[in-house]
Amino acid sequence: MKKIILFIISFILLMPFIKADCTYKEMTELSKLANYVESNYEFSETNFNFTLKFTNVPKELYVLIDNEKYYSGVDNTLEIKNIDFGRNLKVTINGSKYSECFDESYRTINIQIPYYNHFYGNDMCIGHESLDVCSYRFLPYDIDMNTFNRLILKNSQSESVEEEEEEEVVENKEEKITFKEIGVDYIIPVLLVLLSGGVTFLIGKIIYSKQKHGI
């Protein structure tokens, strides 16, 4: 008798987790609901970590993180706090015990939590604002002091090369301008004088020739 009672109690307790008649229609509806689930993360200044947020999570669905922990929504929303930097999370949207397709998976979302950039706003970034490590508070990769210094040095060298190339371009332009000015100021007047002298010489020669021959 005790075994029968124990079986009945166990059956009642496990009923919500026993798959019912999971029809194609039910799976289609749950798949549609899963597609409406939206996710984002926010940085917590207080705890210095991230909070993962989900919206549009009805009671018929639950969220499974890295195949380890599952979370159910409250009023269609869900928050998971204290998420560390740099975590790559595999999020699976499954049917909950309140659906006819319990534990069936309908959608997978990969979420990359960024790293906090400790060098953001660093004094060494002055003049190097074009670098990602200087312009973004969060990065998709972790960075240490040696890497930061190397990036600053490399950018400084690159800027020096660019400045030298710009100076060469300016010098070439100045040389071209100088040559042009020389042509305008000296060569052209000399050519004009020679041309004028040649014309005068030809005219004088013609007049002389006419006078000589009595024309």
XYZ file of N, CA, C and O in Angstrom, residues 69-215:
588
model
N 22.514 26.133 -16.254
C 21.475 26.716 -15.413
C 20.322 27.204 -16.272
O 20.523 27.733 -17.361
N 19.123 26.999 -15.753
C 17.959 27.501 -16.488
C 17.245 28.550 -15.648
O 17.256 28.525 -14.420
N 16.626 29.491 -16.357
C 15.954 30.617 -15.716
C 14.589 30.827 -16.365
O 14.459 30.726 -17.585
N 13.618 31.128 -15.540
C 12.271 31.406 -16.038
C 11.980 32.891 -15.899
O 12.468 33.554 -14.965
N 11.195 33.418 -16.804
C 10.868 34.834 -16.777
C 9.779 35.158 -15.769
O 8.970 34.303 -15.389
N 9.777 36.392 -15.339
C 8.725 36.919 -14.460
C 8.116 38.119 -15.167
O 8.820 39.077 -15.475
N 6.839 38.030 -15.421
C 6.162 39.069 -16.216
C 6.866 39.254 -17.564
O 7.092 40.380 -18.029
N 7.228 38.140 -18.155
C 7.843 38.108 -19.501
C 9.248 38.711 -19.552
O 9.787 38.934 -20.631
N 9.840 38.996 -18.399
C 11.205 39.538 -18.378
C 12.094 38.662 -17.502
O 11.623 37.935 -16.628
N 13.389 38.773 -17.738
C 14.346 37.944 -17.010
C 15.670 38.678 -16.918
O 16.148 39.247 -17.896
N 16.269 38.680 -15.717
C 17.572 39.303 -15.507
C 18.514 38.304 -14.849
O 18.153 37.653 -13.879
N 19.723 38.213 -15.398
C 20.754 37.363 -14.818
C 21.931 38.270 -14.470
O 22.572 38.833 -15.356
N 22.228 38.408 -13.198
C 23.232 39.373 -12.742
C 24.595 38.702 -12.537
O 24.738 37.495 -12.597
N 25.580 39.581 -12.310
C 26.948 39.149 -11.987
C 27.583 38.299 -13.088
O 28.193 37.254 -12.830
N 27.455 38.773 -14.321
C 28.101 38.116 -15.448
C 29.510 38.698 -15.614
O 29.676 39.908 -15.745
N 30.520 37.843 -15.593
C 31.911 38.306 -15.670
C 32.272 38.779 -17.077
O 31.630 38.427 -18.062
N 33.372 39.549 -17.144
C 33.868 40.064 -18.419
C 34.317 38.918 -19.328
O 34.840 37.900 -18.876
N 34.129 39.123 -20.617
C 34.693 38.218 -21.606
C 34.025 36.866 -21.749
O 34.541 36.015 -22.491
N 32.910 36.654 -21.107
C 32.263 35.339 -21.209
C 31.551 35.180 -22.552
O 30.924 36.111 -23.059
N 31.671 34.010 -23.132
C 30.968 33.673 -24.368
C 29.847 32.721 -23.985
O 30.084 31.535 -23.718
N 28.632 33.221 -23.951
C 27.497 32.466 -23.432
C 26.687 31.810 -24.546
O 26.372 32.450 -25.552
N 26.364 30.566 -24.324
C 25.454 29.860 -25.222
C 24.080 29.823 -24.555
O 23.886 29.173 -23.534
N 23.158 30.542 -25.145
C 21.819 30.661 -24.571
C 20.840 29.851 -25.427
O 20.751 30.050 -26.635
N 20.116 28.960 -24.780
C 19.137 28.132 -25.478
C 17.745 28.450 -24.955
O 17.537 28.521 -23.735
N 16.817 28.659 -25.867
C 15.419 28.921 -25.502
C 14.643 27.612 -25.639
O 14.524 27.067 -26.731
N 14.150 27.118 -24.512
C 13.467 25.826 -24.480
C 12.022 25.951 -24.023
O 11.628 26.953 -23.413
N 11.253 24.905 -24.300
C 9.882 24.841 -23.801
C 9.882 24.525 -22.310
O 10.625 23.661 -21.847
N 9.074 25.231 -21.546
C 9.027 25.041 -20.098
C 8.002 23.974 -19.719
O 7.310 23.408 -20.565
N 7.895 23.727 -18.428
C 6.947 22.733 -17.928
C 5.497 23.173 -18.124
O 4.577 22.374 -17.991
N 5.320 24.448 -18.457
C 3.959 24.957 -18.687
C 3.526 24.794 -20.146
O 2.431 25.207 -20.520
N 4.384 24.210 -20.939
C 4.037 23.953 -22.338
C 3.845 22.446 -22.541
O 4.181 21.635 -21.663
N 3.341 22.082 -23.677
C 3.162 20.670 -23.995
C 4.435 20.056 -24.561
O 4.473 18.851 -24.844
N 5.456 20.869 -24.751
C 6.721 20.394 -25.322
C 7.863 20.749 -24.390
O 8.789 21.483 -24.753
N 7.808 20.246 -23.173
C 8.815 20.553 -22.162
C 10.198 20.098 -22.597
O 10.387 18.997 -23.090
N 11.166 21.006 -22.426
C 12.579 20.737 -22.674
C 12.949 20.651 -24.155
O 14.097 20.330 -24.476
N 12.031 20.915 -25.017
C 12.361 20.970 -26.434
C 13.050 22.305 -26.724
O 12.642 23.350 -26.225
N 14.117 22.257 -27.522
C 14.882 23.461 -27.830
C 14.361 24.103 -29.112
O 14.119 23.418 -30.106
N 14.225 25.456 -29.086
C 13.657 26.163 -30.233
C 14.570 27.248 -30.798
O 14.374 27.696 -31.918
N 15.548 27.649 -30.020
C 16.417 28.715 -30.525
C 17.701 28.754 -29.707
O 17.678 28.521 -28.493
N 18.816 29.084 -30.378
C 20.104 29.237 -29.698
C 20.672 30.617 -29.999
O 20.697 31.047 -31.147
N 21.107 31.299 -28.941
C 21.677 32.645 -29.075
C 23.077 32.637 -28.465
O 23.246 32.220 -27.314
N 24.065 33.065 -29.218
C 25.431 33.198 -28.696
C 25.678 34.659 -28.322
O 25.549 35.560 -29.161
N 26.037 34.875 -27.077
C 26.243 36.236 -26.574
C 27.680 36.375 -26.087
O 28.128 35.628 -25.214
N 28.403 37.330 -26.665
C 29.787 37.608 -26.272
C 29.802 38.816 -25.340
O 29.516 39.939 -25.759
N 30.111 38.579 -24.084
C 30.230 39.675 -23.118
C 31.601 40.328 -23.309
O 32.627 39.630 -23.304
N 31.675 41.635 -23.488
C 32.968 42.290 -23.750
C 33.839 42.388 -22.498
O 33.396 42.112 -21.382
N 35.068 42.805 -22.723
C 36.009 43.053 -21.629
C 35.984 44.538 -21.271
O 35.783 45.384 -22.133
N 36.215 44.820 -20.012
C 36.328 46.213 -19.590
C 37.714 46.723 -19.954
O 38.723 46.086 -19.663
N 37.752 47.873 -20.604
C 39.012 48.470 -21.037
C 39.535 49.404 -19.947
O 39.064 50.534 -19.802
N 40.524 48.944 -19.196
C 41.069 49.732 -18.088
C 41.916 50.914 -18.570
O 42.284 51.774 -17.769
N 42.229 50.946 -19.848
C 43.067 52.026 -20.374
C 42.241 53.126 -21.044
O 42.803 54.070 -21.584
N 40.939 52.973 -20.994
C 40.054 53.998 -21.572
C 40.220 55.304 -20.801
O 40.132 55.340 -19.572
N 40.510 56.386 -21.524
C 40.703 57.678 -20.869
C 42.082 57.861 -20.260
O 42.326 58.847 -19.561
N 43.003 56.925 -20.521
C 44.361 57.035 -19.998
C 45.065 58.263 -20.592
O 44.849 58.615 -21.745
N 45.927 58.901 -19.789
C 46.633 60.102 -20.258
C 47.502 59.817 -21.477
O 47.730 60.698 -22.316
N 47.994 58.580 -21.593
C 48.831 58.215 -22.734
C 48.030 58.173 -24.035
O 48.609 58.108 -25.123
N 46.697 58.209 -23.921
C 45.856 58.169 -25.110
C 45.741 59.530 -25.793
O 45.199 59.610 -26.904
N 46.237 60.575 -25.130
C 46.171 61.908 -25.729
C 46.991 61.918 -27.023
O 48.167 61.594 -27.031
N 46.324 62.252 -28.103
C 46.973 62.233 -29.409
C 46.834 60.907 -30.130
O 47.253 60.772 -31.276
N 46.238 59.920 -29.441
C 46.059 58.587 -30.047
C 44.586 58.158 -29.973
O 44.278 56.980 -29.819
N 43.698 59.134 -30.080
C 42.268 58.853 -29.928
C 41.716 57.941 -31.015
O 40.626 57.382 -30.883
N 42.457 57.781 -32.099
C 41.989 56.924 -33.189
C 42.087 55.442 -32.844
O 41.441 54.604 -33.475
N 42.885 55.104 -31.845
C 43.032 53.706 -31.436
C 41.787 53.228 -30.700
O 41.226 53.950 -29.865
N 41.387 51.987 -30.972
C 40.222 51.414 -30.285
C 40.438 51.374 -28.778
O 39.513 51.625 -28.000
N 41.647 51.057 -28.364
C 41.947 50.939 -26.943
C 41.841 52.283 -26.227
O 41.750 52.333 -24.994
N 41.851 53.373 -26.995
C 41.728 54.710 -26.411
C 40.321 55.294 -26.553
O 39.968 56.232 -25.839
N 39.539 54.761 -27.477
C 38.243 55.377 -27.764
C 37.041 54.542 -27.305
O 35.921 55.034 -27.337
N 37.279 53.290 -26.873
C 36.158 52.439 -26.451
C 36.348 51.969 -25.016
O 37.431 51.510 -24.638
N 35.280 52.075 -24.256
C 35.337 51.640 -22.855
C 35.329 50.123 -22.727
O 35.853 49.574 -21.762
N 34.695 49.459 -23.689
C 34.630 48.000 -23.687
C 35.183 47.475 -25.005
O 34.963 48.065 -26.066
N 35.888 46.345 -24.925
C 36.509 45.758 -26.094
C 36.159 44.273 -26.191
O 35.900 43.623 -25.173
N 36.177 43.713 -27.391
C 35.896 42.282 -27.542
C 37.081 41.404 -27.146
O 37.018 40.182 -27.259
N 38.174 42.008 -26.698
C 39.366 41.266 -26.295
C 39.969 41.924 -25.062
O 39.768 43.108 -24.795
N 40.714 41.131 -24.310
C 41.375 41.648 -23.118
C 42.721 42.249 -23.507
O 43.334 41.838 -24.497
N 43.183 43.215 -22.748
C 44.435 43.891 -23.084
C 45.201 44.206 -21.802
O 44.610 44.602 -20.792
N 46.520 44.004 -21.842
C 47.356 44.291 -20.681
C 48.236 45.519 -20.953
O 48.210 46.095 -22.040
N 49.025 45.885 -19.970
C 49.834 47.101 -20.071
C 50.859 47.006 -21.196
O 51.085 47.965 -21.933
N 51.505 45.842 -21.343
C 52.520 45.687 -22.393
C 51.911 45.873 -23.782
O 52.491 46.544 -24.645
N 50.757 45.269 -23.974
C 50.085 45.405 -25.274
C 49.669 46.848 -25.511
O 49.808 47.370 -26.626
N 49.162 47.497 -24.477
C 48.742 48.896 -24.593
C 49.927 49.781 -24.989
O 49.828 50.602 -25.911
N 51.053 49.613 -24.292
C 52.245 50.415 -24.598
C 52.728 50.165 -26.021
O 53.154 51.093 -26.718
N 52.658 48.902 -26.452
C 53.110 48.562 -27.802
C 52.222 49.227 -28.860
O 52.706 49.718 -29.876
N 50.927 49.250 -28.594
C 49.996 49.893 -29.531
C 50.242 51.399 -29.615
O 50.198 51.979 -30.705
N 50.486 52.015 -28.468
C 50.770 53.458 -28.444
C 52.051 53.755 -29.218
O 52.110 54.690 -30.034
N 53.099 52.944 -28.980
C 54.384 53.140 -29.664
C 54.226 52.945 -31.165
O 54.743 53.743 -31.964
N 53.520 51.892 -31.560
C 53.323 51.612 -32.981
C 52.554 52.740 -33.653
O 52.885 53.157 -34.769
N 51.559 53.274 -32.959
C 50.780 54.371 -33.527
C 51.624 55.633 -33.643
O 51.498 56.387 -34.614
N 52.495 55.859 -32.663
C 53.379 57.029 -32.708
C 54.330 56.932 -33.897
O 54.550 57.907 -34.616
N 54.890 55.741 -34.102
C 55.793 55.537 -35.235
C 55.063 55.705 -36.553
O 55.589 56.287 -37.503
N 53.846 55.190 -36.610
C 53.044 55.314 -37.828
C 52.735 56.771 -38.130
O 52.810 57.214 -39.281
N 52.412 57.535 -37.074
C 52.131 58.957 -37.268
C 53.384 59.706 -37.716
O 53.301 60.632 -38.527
N 54.565 59.292 -37.200
C 55.818 59.940 -37.601
C 56.094 59.706 -39.082
O 56.507 60.611 -39.804
N 55.853 58.457 -39.524
C 56.048 58.138 -40.937
C 55.088 58.946 -41.796
O 55.465 59.484 -42.845
N 53.842 59.054 -41.354
C 52.859 59.834 -42.107
C 53.269 61.302 -42.173
O 53.116 61.955 -43.214
N 53.775 61.830 -41.063
C 54.219 63.232 -41.050
C 55.380 63.432 -42.019
O 55.439 64.444 -42.731
N 56.333 62.467 -42.031
C 57.467 62.578 -42.951
C 56.994 62.528 -44.401
O 57.486 63.277 -45.253
N 56.042 61.629 -44.676
C 55.510 61.535 -46.040
C 54.797 62.821 -46.431
O 54.914 63.294 -47.565
N 54.064 63.399 -45.473
C 53.383 64.667 -45.754
C 54.388 65.779 -46.016
O 54.182 66.617 -46.898
N 55.492 65.777 -45.237
C 56.530 66.793 -45.434
C 57.173 66.641 -46.820
O 57.457 67.635 -47.492
N 57.403 65.381 -47.233
C 57.968 65.145 -48.561
C 57.039 65.638 -49.650
O 57.475 66.234 -50.649
N 55.758 65.391 -49.453
C 54.777 65.855 -50.438
C 54.792 67.374 -50.511
O 54.764 67.962 -51.600
N 54.852 68.019 -49.340
C 54.886 69.489 -49.299
C 56.147 70.004 -49.976
O 56.115 70.969 -50.752
N 57.300 69.342 -49.686
C 58.561 69.768 -50.302
C 58.513 69.615 -51.813
O 58.991 70.485 -52.555
N 57.944 68.494 -52.280
C 57.828 68.287 -53.727
C 56.959 69.356 -54.362
O 57.245 69.854 -55.453
N 55.884 69.698 -53.656
C 55.000 70.747 -54.163
C 55.736 72.077 -54.219
O 55.597 72.843 -55.181
N 56.520 72.347 -53.159
C 57.270 73.599 -53.118
C 58.300 73.645 -54.246
O 58.519 74.693 -54.855
N 58.946 72.473 -54.507
C 59.914 72.431 -55.594
C 59.249 72.694 -56.931
O 59.765 73.421 -57.776
N 58.065 72.089 -57.110
C 57.333 72.303 -58.363
C 56.910 73.764 -58.482
O 57.015 74.361 -59.547
N 56.469 74.319 -57.364
C 56.051 75.723 -57.387
C 57.251 76.619 -57.694
O 57.159 77.562 -58.470
N 58.410 76.284 -57.047
C 59.617 77.078 -57.271
C 60.047 77.023 -58.731
O 60.397 78.024 -59.341
N 60.041 75.833 -59.323
C 60.390 75.677 -60.732
C 59.442 76.463 -61.615
O 59.855 77.121 -62.580
N 58.179 76.437 -61.255
C 57.193 77.179 -62.026
C 57.429 78.671 -61.908
O 57.348 79.425 -62.898
N 57.751 79.095 -60.666
C 58.007 80.528 -60.464
C 59.241 80.972 -61.252
O 59.276 82.069 -61.813
N 60.270 80.084 -61.243
C 61.479 80.411 -62.008
C 61.146 80.544 -63.484
O 61.612 81.453 -64.183
N 60.307 79.641 -63.963
C 59.907 79.696 -65.373
C 59.181 80.973 -65.694
O 59.407 81.601 -66.738
N 58.308 81.392 -64.786
C 57.528 82.605 -65.025
C 58.392 83.847 -64.888
O 58.307 84.782 -65.689
N 59.253 83.854 -63.867
C 60.021 85.063 -63.558
C 61.248 85.248 -64.434
O 61.692 86.377 -64.655
N 61.828 84.171 -64.959
C 63.106 84.284 -65.656
C 63.076 83.736 -67.090
O 63.441 84.437 -68.031
N 62.669 82.507 -67.200
C 62.743 81.855 -68.508
C 61.844 82.531 -69.532
O 62.270 82.855 -70.651
N 60.593 82.762 -69.136
C 59.649 83.377 -70.088
C 60.107 84.768 -70.513
O 60.106 85.092 -71.716
N 60.512 85.664 -69.570
C 61.013 86.990 -70.028
C 62.207 86.876 -70.968
O 62.314 87.631 -71.945
N 63.147 85.926 -70.671
C 64.306 85.747 -71.548
C 63.867 85.313 -72.933
O 64.364 85.805 -73.956
N 62.913 84.381 -72.980
C 62.400 83.928 -74.266
C 61.745 85.068 -75.035
O 61.897 85.188 -76.258
N 61.013 85.897 -74.289
C 60.365 87.037 -74.932
C 61.393 88.005 -75.499
O 61.225 88.545 -76.605
N 62.479 88.234 -74.728
C 63.536 89.133 -75.203
C 64.200 88.565 -76.452
O 64.440 89.277 -77.448
N 64.503 87.261 -76.398
C 65.130 86.625 -77.553
C 64.222 86.657 -78.777
O 64.672 86.920 -79.898
N 62.934 86.371 -78.507
C 61.970 86.392 -79.616
C 61.861 87.790 -80.198
O 61.839 87.982 -81.421
N 61.780 88.778 -79.272
C 61.675 90.168 -79.727
C 62.933 90.590 -80.493
O 62.871 91.241 -81.533
N 64.093 90.156 -79.962
C 65.342 90.479 -80.641
C 65.431 89.823 -82.005
O 65.905 90.418 -82.977
N 64.941 88.580 -82.081
C 64.959 87.885 -83.361
C 64.083 88.564 -84.388
O 64.460 88.711 -85.562
N 62.915 88.978 -83.932
C 61.999 89.675 -84.837
C 62.614 90.984 -85.301
O 62.566 91.349 -86.487
N 63.215 91.736 -84.368
C 63.857 93.015 -84.707
C 64.994 92.791 -85.705
O 65.176 93.556 -86.667
N 65.750 91.720 -85.438
C 66.868 91.418 -86.331
C 66.378 91.109 -87.747
O 66.937 91.585 -88.736
N 65.287 90.320 -87.844
C 64.736 89.968 -89.153
C 64.219 91.210 -89.881
O 64.448 91.385 -91.091
N 63.541 92.050 -89.133
C 63.006 93.268 -89.751
C 64.151 94.154 -90.248
O 64.130 94.700 -91.367
N 65.203 94.310 -89.407
C 66.352 95.136 -89.794
C 67.062 94.566 -91.013
O 67.500 95.304 -91.907
N 67.148 93.236 -91.036
C 67.810 92.590 -92.163
C 67.035 92.819 -93.441
O 67.628 93.061 -94.517
N 65.701 92.735 -93.346
C 64.860 92.958 -94.527
C 65.006 94.394 -95.029
O 65.155 94.664 -96.233
N 65.000 95.366 -94.096
C 65.141 96.781 -94.492
C 66.506 97.011 -95.109
O 66.632 97.698 -96.144
N 67.538 96.430 -94.524
C 68.878 96.595 -95.047
C 68.998 96.016 -96.470
O 69.610 96.577 -97.356
N 68.367 94.860 -96.637
C 68.424 94.204 -97.926
C 67.723 95.043 -99.000
O 68.202 95.163 -100.138
N 66.606 95.631 -98.642
C 65.859 96.475 -99.590
C 66.683 97.701 -99.971
O 66.736 98.105 -101.143
N 67.304 98.319 -98.945
C 68.094 99.509 -99.242
C 69.309 99.164 -100.104
O 69.707 99.928 -100.982
N 69.893 98.032 -99.859
C 71.054 97.613 -100.585
C 70.759 97.393 -102.059
O 71.548 97.717 -102.930
N 69.585 96.839 -102.323
C 69.200 96.541 -103.698
C 68.345 97.642 -104.321
O 67.795 97.492 -105.380
N 68.159 98.695 -103.569
C 67.415 99.842 -104.090
C 65.930 99.567 -104.287
O 65.320 100.103 -105.195
N 65.457 98.739 -103.428
C 64.015 98.440 -103.551
C 63.216 99.422 -102.723
O 63.572 99.705 -101.575
